[in-house]
Short mmCIF file of C-alpha atoms and ligand atoms in Angstrom, two decimals:
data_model
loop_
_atom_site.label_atom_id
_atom_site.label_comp_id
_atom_site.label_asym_id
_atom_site.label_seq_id
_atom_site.Cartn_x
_atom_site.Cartn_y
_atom_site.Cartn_z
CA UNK A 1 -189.75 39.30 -65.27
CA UNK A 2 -191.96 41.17 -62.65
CA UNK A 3 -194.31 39.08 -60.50
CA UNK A 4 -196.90 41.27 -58.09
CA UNK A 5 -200.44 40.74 -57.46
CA UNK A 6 -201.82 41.37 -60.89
CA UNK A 7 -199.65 38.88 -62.73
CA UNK A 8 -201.74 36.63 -64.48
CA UNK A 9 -201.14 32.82 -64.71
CA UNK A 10 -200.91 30.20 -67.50
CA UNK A 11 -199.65 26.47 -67.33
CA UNK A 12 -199.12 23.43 -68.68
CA UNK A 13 -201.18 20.08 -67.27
CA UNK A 14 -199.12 17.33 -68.61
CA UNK A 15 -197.68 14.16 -66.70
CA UNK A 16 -194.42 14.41 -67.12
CA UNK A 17 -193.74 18.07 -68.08
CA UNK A 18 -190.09 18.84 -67.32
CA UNK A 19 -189.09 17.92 -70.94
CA UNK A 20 -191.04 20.83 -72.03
CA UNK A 21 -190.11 23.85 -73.68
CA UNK A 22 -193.31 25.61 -73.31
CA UNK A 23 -192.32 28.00 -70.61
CA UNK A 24 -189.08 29.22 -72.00
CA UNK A 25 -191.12 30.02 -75.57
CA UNK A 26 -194.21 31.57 -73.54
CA UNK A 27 -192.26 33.66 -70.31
CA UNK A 28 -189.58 35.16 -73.54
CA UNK A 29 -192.81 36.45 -75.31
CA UNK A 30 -194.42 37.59 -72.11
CA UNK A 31 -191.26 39.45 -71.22
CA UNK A 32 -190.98 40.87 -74.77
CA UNK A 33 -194.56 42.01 -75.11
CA UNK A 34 -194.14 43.74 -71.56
CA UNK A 35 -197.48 41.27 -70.96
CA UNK A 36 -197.70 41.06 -67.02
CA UNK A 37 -198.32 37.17 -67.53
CA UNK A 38 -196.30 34.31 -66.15
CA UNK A 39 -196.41 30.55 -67.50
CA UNK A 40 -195.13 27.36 -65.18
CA UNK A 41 -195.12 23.76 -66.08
CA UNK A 42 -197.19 22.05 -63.36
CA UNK A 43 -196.87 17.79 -63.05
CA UNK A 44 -200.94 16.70 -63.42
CA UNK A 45 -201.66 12.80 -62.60
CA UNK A 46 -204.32 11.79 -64.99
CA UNK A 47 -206.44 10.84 -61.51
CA UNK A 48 -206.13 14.64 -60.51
CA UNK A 49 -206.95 16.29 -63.88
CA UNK A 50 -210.40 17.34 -62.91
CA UNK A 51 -209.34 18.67 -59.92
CA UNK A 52 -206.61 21.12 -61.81
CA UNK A 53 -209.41 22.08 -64.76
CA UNK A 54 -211.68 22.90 -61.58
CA UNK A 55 -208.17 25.03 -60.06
CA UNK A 56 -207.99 26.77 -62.99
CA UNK A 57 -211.55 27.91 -63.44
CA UNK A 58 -211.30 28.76 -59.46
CA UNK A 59 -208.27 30.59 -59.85
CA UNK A 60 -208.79 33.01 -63.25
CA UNK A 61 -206.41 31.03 -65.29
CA UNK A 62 -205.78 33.08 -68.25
CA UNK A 63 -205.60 29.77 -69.84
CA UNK A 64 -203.48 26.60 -70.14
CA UNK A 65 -201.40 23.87 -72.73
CA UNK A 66 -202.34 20.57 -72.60
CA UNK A 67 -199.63 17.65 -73.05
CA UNK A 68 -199.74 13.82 -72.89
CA UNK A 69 -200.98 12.40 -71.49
CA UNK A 70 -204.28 14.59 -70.98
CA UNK A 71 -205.22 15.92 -74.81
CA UNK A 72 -208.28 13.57 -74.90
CA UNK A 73 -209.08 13.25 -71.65
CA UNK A 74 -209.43 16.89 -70.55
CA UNK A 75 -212.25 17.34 -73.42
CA UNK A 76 -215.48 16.72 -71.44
CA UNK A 77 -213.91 18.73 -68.28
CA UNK A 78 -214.37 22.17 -70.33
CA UNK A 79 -217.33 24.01 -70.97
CA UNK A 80 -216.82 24.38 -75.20
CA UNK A 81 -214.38 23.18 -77.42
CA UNK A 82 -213.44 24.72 -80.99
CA UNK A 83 -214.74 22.69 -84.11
CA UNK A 84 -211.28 21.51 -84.87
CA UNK A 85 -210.44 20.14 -81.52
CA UNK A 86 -214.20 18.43 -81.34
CA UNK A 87 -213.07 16.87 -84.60
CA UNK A 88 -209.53 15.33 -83.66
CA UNK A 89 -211.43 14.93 -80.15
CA UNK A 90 -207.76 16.40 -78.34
CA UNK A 91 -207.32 19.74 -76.98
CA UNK A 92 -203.16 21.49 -76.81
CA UNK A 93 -204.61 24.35 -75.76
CA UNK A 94 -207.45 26.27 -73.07
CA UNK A 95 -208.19 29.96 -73.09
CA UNK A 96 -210.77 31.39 -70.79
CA UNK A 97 -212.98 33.11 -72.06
CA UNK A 98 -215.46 34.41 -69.03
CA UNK A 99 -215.03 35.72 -66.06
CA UNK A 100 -218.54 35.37 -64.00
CA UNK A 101 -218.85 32.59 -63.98
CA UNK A 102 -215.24 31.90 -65.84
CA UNK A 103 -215.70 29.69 -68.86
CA UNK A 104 -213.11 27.12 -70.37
CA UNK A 105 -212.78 26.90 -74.43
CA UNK A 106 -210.73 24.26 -75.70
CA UNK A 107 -208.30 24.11 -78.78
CA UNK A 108 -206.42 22.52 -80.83
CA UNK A 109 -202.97 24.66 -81.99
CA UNK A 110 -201.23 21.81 -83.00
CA UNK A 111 -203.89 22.11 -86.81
CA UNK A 112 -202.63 25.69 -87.48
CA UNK A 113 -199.49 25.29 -85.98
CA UNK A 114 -198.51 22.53 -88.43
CA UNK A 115 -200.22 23.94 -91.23
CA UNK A 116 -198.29 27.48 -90.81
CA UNK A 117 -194.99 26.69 -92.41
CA UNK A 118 -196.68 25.00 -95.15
CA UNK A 119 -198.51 28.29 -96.39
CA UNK A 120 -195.93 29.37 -99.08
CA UNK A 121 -195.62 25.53 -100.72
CA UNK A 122 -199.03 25.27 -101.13
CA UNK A 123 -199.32 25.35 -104.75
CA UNK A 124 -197.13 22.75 -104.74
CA UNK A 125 -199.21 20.55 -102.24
CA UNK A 126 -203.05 21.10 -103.39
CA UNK A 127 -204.70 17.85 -104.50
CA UNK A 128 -201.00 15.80 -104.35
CA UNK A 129 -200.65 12.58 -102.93
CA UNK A 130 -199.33 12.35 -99.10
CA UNK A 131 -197.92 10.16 -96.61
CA UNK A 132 -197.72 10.17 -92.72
CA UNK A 133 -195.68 8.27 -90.83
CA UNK A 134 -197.12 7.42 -87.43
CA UNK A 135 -200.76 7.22 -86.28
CA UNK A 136 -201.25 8.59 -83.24
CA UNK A 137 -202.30 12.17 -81.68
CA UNK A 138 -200.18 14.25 -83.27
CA UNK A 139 -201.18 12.44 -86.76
CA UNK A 140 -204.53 12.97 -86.15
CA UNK A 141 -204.04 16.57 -85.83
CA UNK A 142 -201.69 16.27 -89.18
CA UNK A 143 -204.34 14.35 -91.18
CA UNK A 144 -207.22 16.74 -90.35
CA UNK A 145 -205.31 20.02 -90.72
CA UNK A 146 -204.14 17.98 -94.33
CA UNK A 147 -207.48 17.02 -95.62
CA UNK A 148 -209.23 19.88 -94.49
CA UNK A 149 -207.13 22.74 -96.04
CA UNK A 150 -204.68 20.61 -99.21
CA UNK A 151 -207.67 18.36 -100.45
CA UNK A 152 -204.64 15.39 -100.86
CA UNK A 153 -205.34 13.05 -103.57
CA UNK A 154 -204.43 10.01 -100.97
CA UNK A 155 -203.25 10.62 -97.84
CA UNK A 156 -201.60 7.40 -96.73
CA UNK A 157 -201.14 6.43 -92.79
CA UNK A 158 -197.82 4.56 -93.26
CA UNK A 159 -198.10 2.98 -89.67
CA UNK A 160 -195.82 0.34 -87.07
CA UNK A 161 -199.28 -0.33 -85.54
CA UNK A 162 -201.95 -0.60 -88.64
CA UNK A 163 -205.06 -0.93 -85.87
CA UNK A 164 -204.25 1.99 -84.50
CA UNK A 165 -204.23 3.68 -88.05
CA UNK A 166 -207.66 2.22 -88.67
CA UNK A 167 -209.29 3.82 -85.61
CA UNK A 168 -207.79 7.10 -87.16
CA UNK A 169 -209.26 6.83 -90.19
CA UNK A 170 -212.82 6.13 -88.51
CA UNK A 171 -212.62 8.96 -86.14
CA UNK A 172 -211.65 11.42 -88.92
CA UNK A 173 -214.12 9.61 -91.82
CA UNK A 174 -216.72 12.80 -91.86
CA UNK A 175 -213.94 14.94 -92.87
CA UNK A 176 -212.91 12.72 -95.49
CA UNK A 177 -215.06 13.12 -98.52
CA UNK A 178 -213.61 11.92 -101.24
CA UNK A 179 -212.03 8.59 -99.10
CA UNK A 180 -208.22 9.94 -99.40
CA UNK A 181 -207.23 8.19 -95.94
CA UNK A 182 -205.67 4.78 -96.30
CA UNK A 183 -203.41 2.78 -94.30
CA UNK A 184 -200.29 1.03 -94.59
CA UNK A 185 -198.31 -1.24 -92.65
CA UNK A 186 -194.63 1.17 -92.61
CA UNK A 187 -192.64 -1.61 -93.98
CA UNK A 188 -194.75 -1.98 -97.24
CA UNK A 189 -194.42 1.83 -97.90
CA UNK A 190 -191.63 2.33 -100.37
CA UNK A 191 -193.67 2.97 -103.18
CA UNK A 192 -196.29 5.24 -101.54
CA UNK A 193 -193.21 7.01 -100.11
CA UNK A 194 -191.05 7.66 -103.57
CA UNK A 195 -194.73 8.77 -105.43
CA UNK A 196 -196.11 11.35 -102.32
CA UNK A 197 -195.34 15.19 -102.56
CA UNK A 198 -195.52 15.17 -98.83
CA UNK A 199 -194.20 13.06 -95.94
CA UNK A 200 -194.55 13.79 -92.30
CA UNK A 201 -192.74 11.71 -89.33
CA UNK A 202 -194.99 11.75 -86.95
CA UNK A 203 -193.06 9.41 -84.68
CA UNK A 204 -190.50 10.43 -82.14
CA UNK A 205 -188.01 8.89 -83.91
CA UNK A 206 -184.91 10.80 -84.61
CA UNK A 207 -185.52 12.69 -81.14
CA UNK A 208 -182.72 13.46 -78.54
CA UNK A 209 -180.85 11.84 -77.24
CA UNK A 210 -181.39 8.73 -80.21
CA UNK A 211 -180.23 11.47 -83.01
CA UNK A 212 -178.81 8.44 -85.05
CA UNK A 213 -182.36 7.37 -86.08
CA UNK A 214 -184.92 7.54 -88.93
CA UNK A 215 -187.95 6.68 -89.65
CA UNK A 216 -187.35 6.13 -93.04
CA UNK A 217 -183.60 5.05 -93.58
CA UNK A 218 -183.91 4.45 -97.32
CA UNK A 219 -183.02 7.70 -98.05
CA UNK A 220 -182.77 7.05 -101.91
CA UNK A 221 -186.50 7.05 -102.08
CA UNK A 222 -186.40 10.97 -101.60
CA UNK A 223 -186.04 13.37 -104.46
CA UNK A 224 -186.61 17.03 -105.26
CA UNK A 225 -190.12 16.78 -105.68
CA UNK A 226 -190.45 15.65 -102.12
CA UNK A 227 -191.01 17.90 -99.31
CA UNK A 228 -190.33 16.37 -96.16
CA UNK A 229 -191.46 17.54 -92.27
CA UNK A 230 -190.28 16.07 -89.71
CA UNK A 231 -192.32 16.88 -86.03
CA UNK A 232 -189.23 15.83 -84.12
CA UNK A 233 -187.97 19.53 -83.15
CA UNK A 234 -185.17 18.19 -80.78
CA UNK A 235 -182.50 18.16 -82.78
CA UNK A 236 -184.10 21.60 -85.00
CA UNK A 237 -182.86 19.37 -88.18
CA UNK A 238 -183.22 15.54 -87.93
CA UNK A 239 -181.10 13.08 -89.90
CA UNK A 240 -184.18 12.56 -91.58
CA UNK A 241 -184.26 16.08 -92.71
CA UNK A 242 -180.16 15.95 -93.27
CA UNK A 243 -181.04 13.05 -95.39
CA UNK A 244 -183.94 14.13 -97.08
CA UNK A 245 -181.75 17.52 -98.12
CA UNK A 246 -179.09 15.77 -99.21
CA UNK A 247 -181.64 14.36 -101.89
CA UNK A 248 -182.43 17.75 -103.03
CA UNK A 249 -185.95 17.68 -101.03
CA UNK A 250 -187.54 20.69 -99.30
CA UNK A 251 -186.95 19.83 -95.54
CA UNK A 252 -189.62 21.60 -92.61
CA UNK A 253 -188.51 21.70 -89.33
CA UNK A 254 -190.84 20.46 -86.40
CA UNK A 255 -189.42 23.36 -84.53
CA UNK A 256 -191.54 25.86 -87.12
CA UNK A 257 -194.65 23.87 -85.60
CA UNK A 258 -193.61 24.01 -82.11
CA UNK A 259 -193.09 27.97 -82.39
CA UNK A 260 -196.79 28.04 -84.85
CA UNK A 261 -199.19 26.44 -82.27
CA UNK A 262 -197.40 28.08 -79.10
CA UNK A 263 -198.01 31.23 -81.45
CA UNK A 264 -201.84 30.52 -82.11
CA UNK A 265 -202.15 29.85 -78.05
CA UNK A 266 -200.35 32.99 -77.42
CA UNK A 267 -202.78 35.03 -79.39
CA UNK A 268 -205.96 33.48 -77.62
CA UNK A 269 -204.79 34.22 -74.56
CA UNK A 270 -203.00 37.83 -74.73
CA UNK A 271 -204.67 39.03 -77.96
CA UNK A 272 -201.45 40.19 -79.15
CA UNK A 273 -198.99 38.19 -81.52
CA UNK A 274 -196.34 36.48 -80.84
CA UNK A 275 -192.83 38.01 -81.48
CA UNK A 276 -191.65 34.75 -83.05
CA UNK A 277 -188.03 36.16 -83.71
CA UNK A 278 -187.34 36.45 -80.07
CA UNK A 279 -188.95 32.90 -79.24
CA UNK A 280 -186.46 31.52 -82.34
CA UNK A 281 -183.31 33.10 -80.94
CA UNK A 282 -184.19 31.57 -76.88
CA UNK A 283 -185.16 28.17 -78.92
CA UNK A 284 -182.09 28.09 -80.75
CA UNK A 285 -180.03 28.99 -77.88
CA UNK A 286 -181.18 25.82 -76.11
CA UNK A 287 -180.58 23.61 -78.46
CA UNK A 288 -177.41 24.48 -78.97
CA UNK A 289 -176.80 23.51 -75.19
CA UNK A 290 -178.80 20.31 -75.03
CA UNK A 291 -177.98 18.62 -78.75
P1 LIG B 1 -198.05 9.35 -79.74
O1 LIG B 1 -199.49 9.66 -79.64
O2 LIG B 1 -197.38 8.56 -78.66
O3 LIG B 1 -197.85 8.57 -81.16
C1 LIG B 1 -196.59 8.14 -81.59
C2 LIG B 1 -196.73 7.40 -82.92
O4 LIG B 1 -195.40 7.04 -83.36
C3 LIG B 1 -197.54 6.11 -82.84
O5 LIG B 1 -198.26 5.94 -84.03
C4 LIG B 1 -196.44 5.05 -82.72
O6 LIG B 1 -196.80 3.80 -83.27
C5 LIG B 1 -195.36 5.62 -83.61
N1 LIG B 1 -194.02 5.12 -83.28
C6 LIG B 1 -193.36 5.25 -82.10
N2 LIG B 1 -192.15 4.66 -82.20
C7 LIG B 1 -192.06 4.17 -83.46
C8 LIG B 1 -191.06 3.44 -84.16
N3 LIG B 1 -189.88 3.13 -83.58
N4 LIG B 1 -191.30 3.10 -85.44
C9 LIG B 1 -192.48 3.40 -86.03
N5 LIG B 1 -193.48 4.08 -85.42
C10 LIG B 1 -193.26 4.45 -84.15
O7 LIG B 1 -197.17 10.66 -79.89
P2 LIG B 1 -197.62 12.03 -80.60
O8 LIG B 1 -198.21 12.93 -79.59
O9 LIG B 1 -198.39 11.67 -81.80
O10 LIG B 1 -196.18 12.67 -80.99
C11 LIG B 1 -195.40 12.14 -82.03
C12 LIG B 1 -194.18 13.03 -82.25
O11 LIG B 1 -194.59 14.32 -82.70
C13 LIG B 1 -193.36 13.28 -80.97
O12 LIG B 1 -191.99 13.28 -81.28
C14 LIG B 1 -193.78 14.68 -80.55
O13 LIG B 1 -192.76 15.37 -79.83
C15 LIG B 1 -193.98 15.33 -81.93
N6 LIG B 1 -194.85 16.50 -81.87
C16 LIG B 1 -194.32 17.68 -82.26
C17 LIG B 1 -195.10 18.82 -82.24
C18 LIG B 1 -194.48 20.11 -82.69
O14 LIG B 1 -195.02 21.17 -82.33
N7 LIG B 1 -193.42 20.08 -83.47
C19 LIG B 1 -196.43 18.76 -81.81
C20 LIG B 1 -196.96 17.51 -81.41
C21 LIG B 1 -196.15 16.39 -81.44
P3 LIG B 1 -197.73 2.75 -82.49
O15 LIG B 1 -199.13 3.16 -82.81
O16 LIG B 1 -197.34 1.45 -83.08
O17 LIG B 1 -197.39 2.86 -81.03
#
């Protein structure tokens, strides 16, 4: 990679951020576009968040990721956010957009991102019933991007925490016409789980280095109408996935998100696509060190 004095800068605000993969995916697509662009991973506190949104307006930021535990908080710091990220109220993702004075859009990538690898089972998904396990940011982005594009018959919040579910389901109530949202407390869910065309995990359970787990251990509840996505992309397939397939049910891999929204980001920034082979084969060849 070649740094000089026209290199342009991207990072990720996020507190902690050396988990992240974000700068192997973006600097391998950089590199492969021949885009003069370099992206670090830079430790925010959340009392020092305005200070870096103000740094990166100062400092012609081509743009920025946003990780936990700043995705709601960074919202009123920028100077326009997308409809989708004003409706889950979190930002992944800032692109600026001006450059006198520079301007800050916020995004979300995580809706598109999720809703990518789901494009060619769609006619198996329109107006079907759905589950989600989990209920916090990364559902929220899940149940919008869901009722906003598959019309699900019921989309049920199959949740540890049922409060938390319920605050969900009020934030995202305009963009639930036809009152598919419902909650559930995930130990009452078998038979929302065995009728649903789609469940999502989106828990971290199942992540590295605790590859043993599930969230849903009663794998005999899965069958081949089932298609299951897990968000986990650390292991690439989960044993919930493993599990799932054994069942005969179409597994997605969180990883296919993780590459999608990184993708949509990409494309914001650099106006260019992203060459998602190359950004597979660097992904792959990390997990293959860390699992
Ligand atoms: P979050 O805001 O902290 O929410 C986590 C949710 O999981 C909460 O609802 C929590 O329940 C629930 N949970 C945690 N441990 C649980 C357990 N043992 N049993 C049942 N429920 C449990 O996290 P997030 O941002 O939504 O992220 C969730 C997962 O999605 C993470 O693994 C993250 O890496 C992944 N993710 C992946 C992508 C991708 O691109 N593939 C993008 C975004 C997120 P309570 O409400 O009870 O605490």
């Amino acid at each position: 990679m070649r740094i000089d004095a026209e290199t342009q800068l991207v990072t990720l605000l996020g507190h902690p951020v050396e988990h992240s993969r974000s700068p192997q995916i973006h600097n391998a697509a950089f590199e492969a576009q021949a885009i003069n662009a370099a992206y670090v991973a830079t430790p925010v506190h959340p009392d020092a968040l305005a200070d870096a949104v103000a740094g990166l307006r100062a400092m012609h930021f081509l743009g920025a990721n946003v990780t936990l535990p700043h995705k709601q908080s960074v919202c009123p710091l920028l100077d326009e956010l997308t409809a989708r990220a004003k409706a889950v109220g979190a930002v992944n993702t800032i692109v600026r957009t001006g450059d006198d004075p520079p301007r800050l859009r916020g995004d979300n990538t995580d809706i598109p991102g999720f809703l990518e690898p789901l494009e060619p089972l769609h006619n198996r998904l329109r107006e079907q019933p759905m589950l989600i396990i989990g209920s916090g940011g990364a559902a929220r982005a899940v149940a919008y991007a869901l009722l906003t594009t598959l019309a699900p018959t019921t989309l049920t919040l199959a949740a540890r925490t049922p409060d938390h579910a319920d605050q969900l389901v009020k934030t995202l109530a305009p963009h639930d016409p036809s009152d598919a949202l419902r909650v559930m407390p995930l130990d009452e869910a078998q038979s929302a789980v065995q009728n649903c065309r789609l469940i999502v995990n989106a828990t971290p359970v199942g992540m590295h280095p605790k590859t043993e787990k599930t969230p849903w251990p009663a794998a005999d509840d899965f069958s081949a109408e089932h298609i299951v996505y897990d968000l986990v992309y650390n292991p690439e397939t989960t044993r919930l996935l493993r599990e799932a397939a054994a069942q005969g049910a179409t597994p997605v891999s969180g990883i296919d998100m993780l590459i999608g929204q990184a993708a949509a980001a990409f494309k914001q920034w650099t106006g260019r696509p992203m060459p998602t082979d190359v950004v597979r084969a660097v992904l792959h060849g990390d997990y293959t060190k860390s699992a």
